[in-house]
CSV table of C-alpha atoms and ligand atoms in Angstrom, one decimal:
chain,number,residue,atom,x,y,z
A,1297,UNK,CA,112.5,62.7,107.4
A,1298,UNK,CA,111.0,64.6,110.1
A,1299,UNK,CA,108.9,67.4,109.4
A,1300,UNK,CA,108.9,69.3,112.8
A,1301,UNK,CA,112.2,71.1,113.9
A,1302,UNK,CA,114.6,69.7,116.0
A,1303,UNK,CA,115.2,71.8,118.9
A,1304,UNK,CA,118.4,73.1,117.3
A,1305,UNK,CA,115.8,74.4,113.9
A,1306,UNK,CA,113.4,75.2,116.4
A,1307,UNK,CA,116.1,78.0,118.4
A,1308,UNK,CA,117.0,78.9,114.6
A,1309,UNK,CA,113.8,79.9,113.4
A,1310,UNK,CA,112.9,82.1,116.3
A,1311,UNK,CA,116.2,84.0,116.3
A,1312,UNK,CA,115.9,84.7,112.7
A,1313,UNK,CA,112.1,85.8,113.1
A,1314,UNK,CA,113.4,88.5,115.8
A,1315,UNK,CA,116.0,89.5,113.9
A,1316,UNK,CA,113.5,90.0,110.6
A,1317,UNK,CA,110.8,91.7,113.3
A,1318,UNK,CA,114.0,94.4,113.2
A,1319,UNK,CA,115.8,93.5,109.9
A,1320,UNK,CA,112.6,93.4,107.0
A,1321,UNK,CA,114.0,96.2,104.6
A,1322,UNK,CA,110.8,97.3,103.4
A,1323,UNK,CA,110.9,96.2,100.2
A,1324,UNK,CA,108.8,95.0,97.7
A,1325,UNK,CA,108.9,90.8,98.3
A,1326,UNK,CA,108.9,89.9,95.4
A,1327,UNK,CA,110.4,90.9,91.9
A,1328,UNK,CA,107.9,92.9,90.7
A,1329,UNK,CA,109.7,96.5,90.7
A,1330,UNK,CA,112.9,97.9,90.4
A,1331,UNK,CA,113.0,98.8,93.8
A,1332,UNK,CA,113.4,95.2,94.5
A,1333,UNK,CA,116.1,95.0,92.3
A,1334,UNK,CA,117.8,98.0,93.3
A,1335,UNK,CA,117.9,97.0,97.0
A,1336,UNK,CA,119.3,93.0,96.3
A,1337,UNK,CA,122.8,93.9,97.0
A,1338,UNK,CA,122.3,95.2,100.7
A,1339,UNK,CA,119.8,92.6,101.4
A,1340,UNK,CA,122.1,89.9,100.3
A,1341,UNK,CA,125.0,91.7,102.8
A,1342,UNK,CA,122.2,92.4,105.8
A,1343,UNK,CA,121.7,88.8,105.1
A,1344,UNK,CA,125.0,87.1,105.3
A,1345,UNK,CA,126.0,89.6,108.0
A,1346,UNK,CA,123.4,88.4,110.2
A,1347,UNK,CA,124.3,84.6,109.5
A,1348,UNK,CA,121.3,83.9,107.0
A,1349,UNK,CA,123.4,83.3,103.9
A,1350,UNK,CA,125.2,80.4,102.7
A,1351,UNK,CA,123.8,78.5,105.4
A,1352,UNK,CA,124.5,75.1,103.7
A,1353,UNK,CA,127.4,76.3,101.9
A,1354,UNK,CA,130.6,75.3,102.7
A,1355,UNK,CA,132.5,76.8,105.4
A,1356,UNK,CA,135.7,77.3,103.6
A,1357,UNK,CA,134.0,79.7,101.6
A,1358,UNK,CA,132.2,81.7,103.7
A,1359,UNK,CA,129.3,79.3,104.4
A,1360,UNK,CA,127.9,78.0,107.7
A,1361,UNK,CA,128.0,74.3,106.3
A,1362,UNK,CA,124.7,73.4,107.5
A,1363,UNK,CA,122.2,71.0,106.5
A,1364,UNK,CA,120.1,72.3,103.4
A,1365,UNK,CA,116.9,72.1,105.9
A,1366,UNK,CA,118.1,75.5,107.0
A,1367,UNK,CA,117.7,77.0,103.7
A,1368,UNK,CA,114.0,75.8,103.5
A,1369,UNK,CA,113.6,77.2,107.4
A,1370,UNK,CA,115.2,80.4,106.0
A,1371,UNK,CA,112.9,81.0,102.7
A,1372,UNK,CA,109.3,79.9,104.8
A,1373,UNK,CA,110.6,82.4,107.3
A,1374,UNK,CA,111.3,85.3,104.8
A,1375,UNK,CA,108.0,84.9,102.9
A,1376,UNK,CA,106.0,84.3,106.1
A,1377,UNK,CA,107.7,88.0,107.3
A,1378,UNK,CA,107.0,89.5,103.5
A,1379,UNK,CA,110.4,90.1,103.0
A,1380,UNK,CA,112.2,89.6,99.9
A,1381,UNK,CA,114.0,86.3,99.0
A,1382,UNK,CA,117.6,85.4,99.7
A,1383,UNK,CA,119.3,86.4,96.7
A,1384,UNK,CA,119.5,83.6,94.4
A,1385,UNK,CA,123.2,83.2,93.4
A,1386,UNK,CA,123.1,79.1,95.0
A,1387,UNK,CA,123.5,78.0,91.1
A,1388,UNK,CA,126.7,80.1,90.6
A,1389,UNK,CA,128.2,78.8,93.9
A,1390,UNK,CA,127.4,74.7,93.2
A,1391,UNK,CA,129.0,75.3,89.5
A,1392,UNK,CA,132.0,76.8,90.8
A,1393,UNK,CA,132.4,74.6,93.9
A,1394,UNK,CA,132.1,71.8,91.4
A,1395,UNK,CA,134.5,72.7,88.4
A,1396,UNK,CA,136.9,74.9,89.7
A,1397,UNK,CA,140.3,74.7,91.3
A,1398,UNK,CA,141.0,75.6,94.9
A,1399,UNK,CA,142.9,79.1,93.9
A,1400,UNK,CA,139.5,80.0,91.7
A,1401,UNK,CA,137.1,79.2,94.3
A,1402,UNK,CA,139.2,81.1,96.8
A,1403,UNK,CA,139.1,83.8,94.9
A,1404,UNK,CA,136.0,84.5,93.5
A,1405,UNK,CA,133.4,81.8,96.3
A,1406,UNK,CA,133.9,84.5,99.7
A,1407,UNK,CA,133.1,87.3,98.0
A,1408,UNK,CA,129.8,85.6,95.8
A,1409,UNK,CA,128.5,84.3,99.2
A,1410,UNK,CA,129.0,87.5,101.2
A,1411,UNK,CA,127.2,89.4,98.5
A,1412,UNK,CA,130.6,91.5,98.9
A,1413,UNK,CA,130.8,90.9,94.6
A,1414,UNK,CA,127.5,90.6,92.3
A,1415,UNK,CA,128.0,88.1,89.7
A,1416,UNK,CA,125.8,87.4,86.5
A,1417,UNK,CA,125.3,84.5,84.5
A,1418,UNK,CA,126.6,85.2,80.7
A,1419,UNK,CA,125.7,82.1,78.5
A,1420,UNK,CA,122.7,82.9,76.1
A,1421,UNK,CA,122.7,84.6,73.2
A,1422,UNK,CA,120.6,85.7,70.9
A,1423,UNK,CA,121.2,82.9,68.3
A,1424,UNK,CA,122.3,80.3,71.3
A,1425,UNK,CA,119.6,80.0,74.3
A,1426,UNK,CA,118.3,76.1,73.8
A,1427,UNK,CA,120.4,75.5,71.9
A,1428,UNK,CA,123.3,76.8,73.7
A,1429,UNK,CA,126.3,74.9,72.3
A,1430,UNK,CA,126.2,76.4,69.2
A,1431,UNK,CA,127.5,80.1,71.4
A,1432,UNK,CA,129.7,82.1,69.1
A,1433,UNK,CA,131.4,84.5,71.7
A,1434,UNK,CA,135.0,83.7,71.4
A,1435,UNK,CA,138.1,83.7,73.7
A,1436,UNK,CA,141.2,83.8,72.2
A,1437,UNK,CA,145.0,83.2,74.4
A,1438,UNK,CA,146.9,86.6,74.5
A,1439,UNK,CA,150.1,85.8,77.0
A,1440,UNK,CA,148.6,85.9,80.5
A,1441,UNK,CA,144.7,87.1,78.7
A,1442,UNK,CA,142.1,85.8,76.5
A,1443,UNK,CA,140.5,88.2,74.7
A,1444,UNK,CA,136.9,87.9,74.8
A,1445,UNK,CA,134.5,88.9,72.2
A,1446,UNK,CA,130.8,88.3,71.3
A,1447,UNK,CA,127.2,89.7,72.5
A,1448,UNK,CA,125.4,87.9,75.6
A,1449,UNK,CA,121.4,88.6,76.1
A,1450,UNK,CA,119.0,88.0,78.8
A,1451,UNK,CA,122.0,88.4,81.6
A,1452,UNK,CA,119.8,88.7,85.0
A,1453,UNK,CA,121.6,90.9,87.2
A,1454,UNK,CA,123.7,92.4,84.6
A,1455,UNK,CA,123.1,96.0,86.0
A,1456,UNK,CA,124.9,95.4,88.9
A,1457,UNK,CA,127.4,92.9,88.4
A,1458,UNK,CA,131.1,92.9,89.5
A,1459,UNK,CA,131.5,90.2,87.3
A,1460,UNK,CA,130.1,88.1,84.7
A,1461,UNK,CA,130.1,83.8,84.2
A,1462,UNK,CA,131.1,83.8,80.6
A,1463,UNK,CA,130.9,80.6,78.5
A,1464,UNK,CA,133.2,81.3,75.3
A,1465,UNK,CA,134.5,79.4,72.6
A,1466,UNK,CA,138.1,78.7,73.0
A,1467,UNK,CA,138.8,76.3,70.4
A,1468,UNK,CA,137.2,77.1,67.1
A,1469,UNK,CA,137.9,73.2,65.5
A,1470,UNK,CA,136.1,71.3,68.6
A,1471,UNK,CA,132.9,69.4,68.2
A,1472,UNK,CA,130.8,72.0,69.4
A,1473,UNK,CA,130.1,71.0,73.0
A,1474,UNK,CA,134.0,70.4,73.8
A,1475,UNK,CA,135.6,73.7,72.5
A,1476,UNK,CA,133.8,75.7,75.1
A,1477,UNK,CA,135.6,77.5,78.1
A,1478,UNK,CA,134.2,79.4,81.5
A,1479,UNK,CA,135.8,82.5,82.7
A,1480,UNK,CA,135.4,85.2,85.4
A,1481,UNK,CA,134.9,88.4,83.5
A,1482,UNK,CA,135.1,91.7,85.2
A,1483,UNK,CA,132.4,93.6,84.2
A,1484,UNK,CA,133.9,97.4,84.7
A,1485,UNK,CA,136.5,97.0,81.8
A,1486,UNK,CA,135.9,99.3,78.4
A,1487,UNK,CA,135.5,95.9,76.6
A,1488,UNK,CA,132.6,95.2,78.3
A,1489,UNK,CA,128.8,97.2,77.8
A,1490,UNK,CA,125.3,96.3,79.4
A,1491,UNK,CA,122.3,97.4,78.2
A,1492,UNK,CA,118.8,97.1,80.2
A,1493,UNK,CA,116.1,95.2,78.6
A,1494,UNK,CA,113.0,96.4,79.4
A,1495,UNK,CA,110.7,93.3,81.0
A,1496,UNK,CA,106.4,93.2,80.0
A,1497,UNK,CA,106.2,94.2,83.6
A,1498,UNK,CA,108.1,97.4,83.2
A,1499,UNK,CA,110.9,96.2,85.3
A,1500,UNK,CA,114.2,97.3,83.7
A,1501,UNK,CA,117.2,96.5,86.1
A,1502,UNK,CA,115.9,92.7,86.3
A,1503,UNK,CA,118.1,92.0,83.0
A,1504,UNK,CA,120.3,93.0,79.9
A,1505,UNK,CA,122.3,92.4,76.8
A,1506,UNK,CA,126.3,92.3,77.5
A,1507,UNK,CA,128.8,93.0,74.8
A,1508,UNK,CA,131.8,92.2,74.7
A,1509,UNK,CA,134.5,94.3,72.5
A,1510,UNK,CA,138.2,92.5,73.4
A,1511,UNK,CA,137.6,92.4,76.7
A,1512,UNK,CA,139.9,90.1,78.6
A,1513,UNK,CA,139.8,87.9,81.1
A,1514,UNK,CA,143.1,86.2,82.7
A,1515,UNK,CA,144.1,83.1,82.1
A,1516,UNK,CA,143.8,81.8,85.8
A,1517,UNK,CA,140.5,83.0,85.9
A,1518,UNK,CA,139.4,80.3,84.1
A,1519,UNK,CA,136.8,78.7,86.2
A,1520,UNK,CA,137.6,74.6,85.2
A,1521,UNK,CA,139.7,73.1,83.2
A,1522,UNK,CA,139.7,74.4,79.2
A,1523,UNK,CA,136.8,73.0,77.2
A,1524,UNK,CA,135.5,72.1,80.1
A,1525,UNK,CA,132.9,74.9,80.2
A,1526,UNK,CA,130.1,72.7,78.9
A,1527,UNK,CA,130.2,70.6,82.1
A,1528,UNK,CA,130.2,73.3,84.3
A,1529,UNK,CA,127.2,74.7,82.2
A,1530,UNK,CA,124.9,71.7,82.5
A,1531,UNK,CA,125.9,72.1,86.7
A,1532,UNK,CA,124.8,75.4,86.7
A,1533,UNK,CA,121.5,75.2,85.3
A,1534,UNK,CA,120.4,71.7,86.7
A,1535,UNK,CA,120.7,73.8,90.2
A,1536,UNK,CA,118.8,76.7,88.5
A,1537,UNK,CA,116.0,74.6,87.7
A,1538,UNK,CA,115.6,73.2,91.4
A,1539,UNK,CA,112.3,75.0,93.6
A,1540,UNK,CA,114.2,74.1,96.9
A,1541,UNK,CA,117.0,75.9,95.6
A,1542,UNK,CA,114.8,79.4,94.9
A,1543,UNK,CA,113.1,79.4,97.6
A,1544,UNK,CA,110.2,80.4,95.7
A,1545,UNK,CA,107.6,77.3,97.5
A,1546,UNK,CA,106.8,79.2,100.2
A,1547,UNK,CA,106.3,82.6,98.4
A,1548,UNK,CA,103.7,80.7,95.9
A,1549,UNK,CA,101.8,79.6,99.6
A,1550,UNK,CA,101.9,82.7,100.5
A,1551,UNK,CA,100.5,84.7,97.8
A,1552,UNK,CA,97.8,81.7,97.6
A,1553,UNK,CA,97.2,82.4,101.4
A,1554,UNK,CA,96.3,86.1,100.5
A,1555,UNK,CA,94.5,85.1,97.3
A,1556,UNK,CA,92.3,82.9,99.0
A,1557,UNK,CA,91.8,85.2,101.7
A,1558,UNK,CA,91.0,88.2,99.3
A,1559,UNK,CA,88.0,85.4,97.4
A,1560,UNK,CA,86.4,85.3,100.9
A,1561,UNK,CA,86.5,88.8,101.6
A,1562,UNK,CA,84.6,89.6,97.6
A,1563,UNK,CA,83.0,86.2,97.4
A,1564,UNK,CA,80.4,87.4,95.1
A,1565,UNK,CA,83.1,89.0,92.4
A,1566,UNK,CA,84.2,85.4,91.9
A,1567,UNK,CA,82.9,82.9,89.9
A,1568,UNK,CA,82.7,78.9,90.4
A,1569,UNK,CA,85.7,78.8,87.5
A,1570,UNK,CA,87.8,81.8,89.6
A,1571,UNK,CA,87.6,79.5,92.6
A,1572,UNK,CA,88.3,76.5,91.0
A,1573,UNK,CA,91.3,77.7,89.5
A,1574,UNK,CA,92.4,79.2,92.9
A,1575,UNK,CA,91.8,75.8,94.3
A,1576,UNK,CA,94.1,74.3,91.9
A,1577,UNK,CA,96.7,76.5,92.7
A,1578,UNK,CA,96.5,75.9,96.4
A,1579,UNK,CA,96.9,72.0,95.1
A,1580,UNK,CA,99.6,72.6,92.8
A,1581,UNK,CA,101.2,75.0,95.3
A,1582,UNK,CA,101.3,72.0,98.5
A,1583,UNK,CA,101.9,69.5,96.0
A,1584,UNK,CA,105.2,71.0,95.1
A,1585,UNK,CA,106.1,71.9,99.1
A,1586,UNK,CA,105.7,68.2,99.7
A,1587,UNK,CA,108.1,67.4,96.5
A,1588,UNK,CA,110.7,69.7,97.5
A,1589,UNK,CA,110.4,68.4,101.0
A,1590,UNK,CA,111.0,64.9,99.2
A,1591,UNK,CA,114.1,66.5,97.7
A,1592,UNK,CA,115.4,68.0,100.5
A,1593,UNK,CA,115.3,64.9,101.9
A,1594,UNK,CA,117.2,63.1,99.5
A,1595,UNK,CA,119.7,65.9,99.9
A,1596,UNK,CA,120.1,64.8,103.5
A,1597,UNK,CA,120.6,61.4,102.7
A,1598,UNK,CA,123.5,62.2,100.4
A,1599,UNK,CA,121.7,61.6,97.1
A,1600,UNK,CA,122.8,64.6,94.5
A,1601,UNK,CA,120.4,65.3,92.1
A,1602,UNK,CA,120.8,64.8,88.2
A,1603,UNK,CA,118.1,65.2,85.4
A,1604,UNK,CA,115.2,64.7,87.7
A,1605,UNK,CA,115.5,69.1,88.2
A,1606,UNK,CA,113.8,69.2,85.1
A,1607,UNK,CA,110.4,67.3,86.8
A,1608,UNK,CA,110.9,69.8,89.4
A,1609,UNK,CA,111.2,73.3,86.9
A,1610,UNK,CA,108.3,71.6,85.2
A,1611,UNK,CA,105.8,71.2,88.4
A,1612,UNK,CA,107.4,75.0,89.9
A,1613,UNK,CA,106.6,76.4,86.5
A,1614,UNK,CA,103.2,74.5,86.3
A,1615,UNK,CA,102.3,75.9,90.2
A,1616,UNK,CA,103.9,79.6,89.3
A,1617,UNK,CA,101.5,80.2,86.7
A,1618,UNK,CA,98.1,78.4,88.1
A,1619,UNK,CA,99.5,80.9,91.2
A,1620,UNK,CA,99.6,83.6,89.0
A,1621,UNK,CA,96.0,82.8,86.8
A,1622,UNK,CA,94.3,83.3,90.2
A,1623,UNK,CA,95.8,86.2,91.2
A,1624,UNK,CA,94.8,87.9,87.5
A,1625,UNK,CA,91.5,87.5,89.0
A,1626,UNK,CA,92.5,89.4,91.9
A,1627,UNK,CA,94.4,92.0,90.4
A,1628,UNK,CA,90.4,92.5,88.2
A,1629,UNK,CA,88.9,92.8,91.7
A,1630,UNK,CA,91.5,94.7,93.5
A,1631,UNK,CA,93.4,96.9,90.6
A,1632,UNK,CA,94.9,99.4,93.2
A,1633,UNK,CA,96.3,96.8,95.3
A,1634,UNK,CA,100.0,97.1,96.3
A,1635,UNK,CA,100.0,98.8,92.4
A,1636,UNK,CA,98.5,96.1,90.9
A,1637,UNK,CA,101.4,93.4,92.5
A,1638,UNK,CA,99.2,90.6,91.2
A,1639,UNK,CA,98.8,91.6,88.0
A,1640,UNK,CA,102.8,92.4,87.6
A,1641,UNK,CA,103.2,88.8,89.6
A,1642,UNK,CA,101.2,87.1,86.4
A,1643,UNK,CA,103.1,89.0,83.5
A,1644,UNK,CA,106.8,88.1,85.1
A,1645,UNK,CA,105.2,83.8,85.5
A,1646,UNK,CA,105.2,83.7,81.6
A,1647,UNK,CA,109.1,84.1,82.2
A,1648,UNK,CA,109.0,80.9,84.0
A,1649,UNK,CA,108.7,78.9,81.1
A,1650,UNK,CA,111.9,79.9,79.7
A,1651,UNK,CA,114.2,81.2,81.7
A,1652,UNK,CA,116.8,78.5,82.9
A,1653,UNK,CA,115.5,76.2,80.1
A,1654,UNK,CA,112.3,76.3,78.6
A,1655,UNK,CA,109.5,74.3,79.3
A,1656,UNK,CA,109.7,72.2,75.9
A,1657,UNK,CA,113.3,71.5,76.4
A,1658,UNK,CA,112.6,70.3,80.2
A,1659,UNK,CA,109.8,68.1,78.8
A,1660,UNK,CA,112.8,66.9,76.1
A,1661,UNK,CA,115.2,65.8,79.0
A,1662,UNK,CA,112.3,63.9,81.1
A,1663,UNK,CA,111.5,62.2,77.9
A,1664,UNK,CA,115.0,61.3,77.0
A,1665,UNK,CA,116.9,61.2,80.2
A,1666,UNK,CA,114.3,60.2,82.6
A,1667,UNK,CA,112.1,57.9,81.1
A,1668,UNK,CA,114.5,56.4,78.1
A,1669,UNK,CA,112.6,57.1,75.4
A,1670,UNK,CA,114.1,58.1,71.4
A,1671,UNK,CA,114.7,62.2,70.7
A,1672,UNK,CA,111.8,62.8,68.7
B,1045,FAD,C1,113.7,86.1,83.2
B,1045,FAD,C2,114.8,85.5,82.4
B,1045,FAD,C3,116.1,85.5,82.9
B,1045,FAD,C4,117.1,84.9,82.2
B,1045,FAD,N1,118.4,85.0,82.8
B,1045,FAD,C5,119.4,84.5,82.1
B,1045,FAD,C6,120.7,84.7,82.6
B,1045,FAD,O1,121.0,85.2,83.7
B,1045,FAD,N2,121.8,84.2,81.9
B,1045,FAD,C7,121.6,83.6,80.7
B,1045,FAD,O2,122.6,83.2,80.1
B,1045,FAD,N3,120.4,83.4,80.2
B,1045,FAD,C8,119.3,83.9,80.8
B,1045,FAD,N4,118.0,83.8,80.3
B,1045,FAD,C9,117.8,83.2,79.0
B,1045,FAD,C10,117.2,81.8,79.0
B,1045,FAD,O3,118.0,80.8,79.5
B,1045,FAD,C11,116.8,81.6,77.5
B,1045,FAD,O4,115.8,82.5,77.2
B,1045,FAD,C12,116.2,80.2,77.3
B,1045,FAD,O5,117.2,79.2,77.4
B,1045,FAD,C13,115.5,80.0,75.9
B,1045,FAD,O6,116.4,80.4,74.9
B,1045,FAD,P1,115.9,81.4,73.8
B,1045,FAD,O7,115.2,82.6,74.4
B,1045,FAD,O8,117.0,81.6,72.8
B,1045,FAD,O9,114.7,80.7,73.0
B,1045,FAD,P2,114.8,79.6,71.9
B,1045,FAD,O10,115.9,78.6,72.2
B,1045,FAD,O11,115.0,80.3,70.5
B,1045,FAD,O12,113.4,78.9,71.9
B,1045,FAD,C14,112.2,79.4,71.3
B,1045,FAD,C15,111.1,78.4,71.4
B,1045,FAD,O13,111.5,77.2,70.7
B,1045,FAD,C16,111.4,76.0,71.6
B,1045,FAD,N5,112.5,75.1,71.3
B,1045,FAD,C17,113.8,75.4,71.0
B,1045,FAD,N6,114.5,74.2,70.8
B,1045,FAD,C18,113.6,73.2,71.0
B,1045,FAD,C19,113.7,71.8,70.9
B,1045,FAD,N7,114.9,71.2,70.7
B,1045,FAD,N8,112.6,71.0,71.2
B,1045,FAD,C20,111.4,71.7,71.4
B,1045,FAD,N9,111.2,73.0,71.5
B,1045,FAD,C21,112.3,73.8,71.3
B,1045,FAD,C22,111.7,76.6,72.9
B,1045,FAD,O14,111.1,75.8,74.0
B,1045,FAD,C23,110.9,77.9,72.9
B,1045,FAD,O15,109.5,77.7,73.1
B,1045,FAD,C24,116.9,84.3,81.0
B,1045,FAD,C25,115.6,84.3,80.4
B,1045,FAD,C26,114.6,84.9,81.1
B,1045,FAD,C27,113.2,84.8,80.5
């Protein structure tokens, strides 16, 4: 792979650098506020509007159906301009676009890739997050509705969602990973409540809980077949687990760019262990470019990627938080900066090691899938 632009890449990058010269909302860049939160859903329109969404999604649903290399161009671009990420609904899409039929990812793909409709993810549950087969939410057949009830928790984006990704139980005598369905669940129903959850941070429209009290869902808004939903599960979180996917490599290098930049500035309110932690981070951070540069290149040679996303949540998680232990420092030697950004950038990395499976059970699948060995 080539790691300089084409001249087609090259003509990209500069158009979407003017238009973010014009186009940078303002906001916080990264998700360390509710501001940031509250502004998502016009970024995510501004963004597809201008052409800089769904750039390697298909065109049939709204995409531009170019190579994932734009993606990459796209994140370095926004970080380097300090604007907030592209909205990170890429999982949703590749599960959908996998599992469903044409009439379900005509309905529901435009409008997710647009930003037109916000979507959250509803799988975990307070006695189901590893361990997420054993889910008790329900659906039960009623006609041309299933009747949905149970209680969903840590739902990211559940505070503005059109609609919600349910995984429910359809058929109650199933071994437990085959009676599982997926459906499309409008969230504005009387069936359905959110709650915020209040983050360590103080952010509260990051996430909730989502009850749901016979709510329904149609029948053709199944996404897949029925107990099927396991499948289309495992699809959506190997994408969440993927750095390329986030777009979060080239905000790590750039909050080590400022972090280093800040040491040289104080030099003397470091010490040798400060620096040498901040070195590390500039490591783990380049490490993990090159790796999802790797990746990406795979991508572009057709090769799909399986259980090796869990290497790749394990080394993002790994550079997040060595990111995040240097900027504690800084957020010691600088408390007023940006409100404290740093030290509200190392509270939400301890999230990192659990959401979208936790570090132990990532470590489980390399052991097991990867490199062969017994479950312990
Ligand atoms: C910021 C954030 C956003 C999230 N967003 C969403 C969302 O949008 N939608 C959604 O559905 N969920 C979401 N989650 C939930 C997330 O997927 C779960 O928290 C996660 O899967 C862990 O489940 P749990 O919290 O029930 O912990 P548990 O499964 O109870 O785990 C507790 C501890 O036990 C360990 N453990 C459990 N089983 C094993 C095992 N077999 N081997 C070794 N160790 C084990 C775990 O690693 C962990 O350390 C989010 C979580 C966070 C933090």
């Amino acid at each position: 792979m080539d790691y300089g632009d084409s001249p087609a890449e090259a003509q990209f990058r500069s158009g979407l650098r003017a238009w973010l010269a014009e186009n940078n909302p303002g906001l916080p860049a990264s998700s360390t506020s509710d501001e940031y939160w509250a502004g998502q859903a016009p970024w995510h329109r501004a963004l597809y509007d201008a052409g800089y969404f769904g750039i390697s999604w298909p065109e049939s649903v709204g995409g531009r159906g170019l190579p994932s290399v734009y993606d990459v161009i796209l994140d370095e671009e926004l970080a380097a301009a300090g604007a907030p990420p592209r909205p990170s609904v890429g999982y949703l899409v590749q599960g959908i676009l996998r599992h469903a039929g044409d009439d379900v990812r005509q309905r529901f793909l435009p409008g997710i890739v647009s930003g037109r409709e916000r979507w959250c993810q509803g799988f975990s549950e307070p006695d189901a997050g590893s361990d997420l087969a054993v889910l008790r939410t329900r659906a039960d057949r009623d006609g041309d509705d299933y009747v949905i009830n149970g209680h969903k928790v840590w739902t990211s984006y559940s505070d503005q969602a059109d609609w919600c990704l349910v995984l429910a139980r359809t058929d109650q005598d199933a071994p437990k990973h085959k009676g599982i369905s997926a459906f499309a669940v409008r969230m504005d129903q009387p069936g359905v409540q959110q709650r915020p959850l209040r983050m360590i941070n103080g952010i509260t429209r990051e996430f909730g809980e989502v009850t749901f009290d016979g709510a329904r869902a149609r029948a053709v808004d199944m996404v897949g077949e029925p107990g099927e939903g396991w499948r289309l599960a495992m699809t959506v979180v190997s994408h969440e687990r993927e750095p390329g996917e986030l777009g979060f490599v080239s905000r790590y290098a750039k909050a080590v760019k400022e972090l280093a930049q800040l040491a040289r500035e104080d030099r003397a309110a470091y010490t040798e262990e400060d620096l040498h932690t901040l070195g590390w981070a500039l490591v783990g951070t380049e490490m993990l470019r090159l790796h999802v540069r790797r990746r990406l290149s795979d991508r572009l040679d057709g090769i799909t990627h399986g259980p090796e996303g869990s290497v790749d949540k394990v080394l993002m998680t790994q550079v997040e938080q060595q990111v995040a232990h240097a900027a504690l420092k800084a957020s010691r030697v600088h408390p007023d900066h940006e409100e404290d950004t740093w030290m509200k950038m190392y509270l939400y990395s301890r999230a990192q090691s659990v959401m979208g499976g936790t570090a132990q059970i990532q470590r489980n699948l390399i052991a097991t899938r990867i490199l062969g060995l017994p479950p312990s």
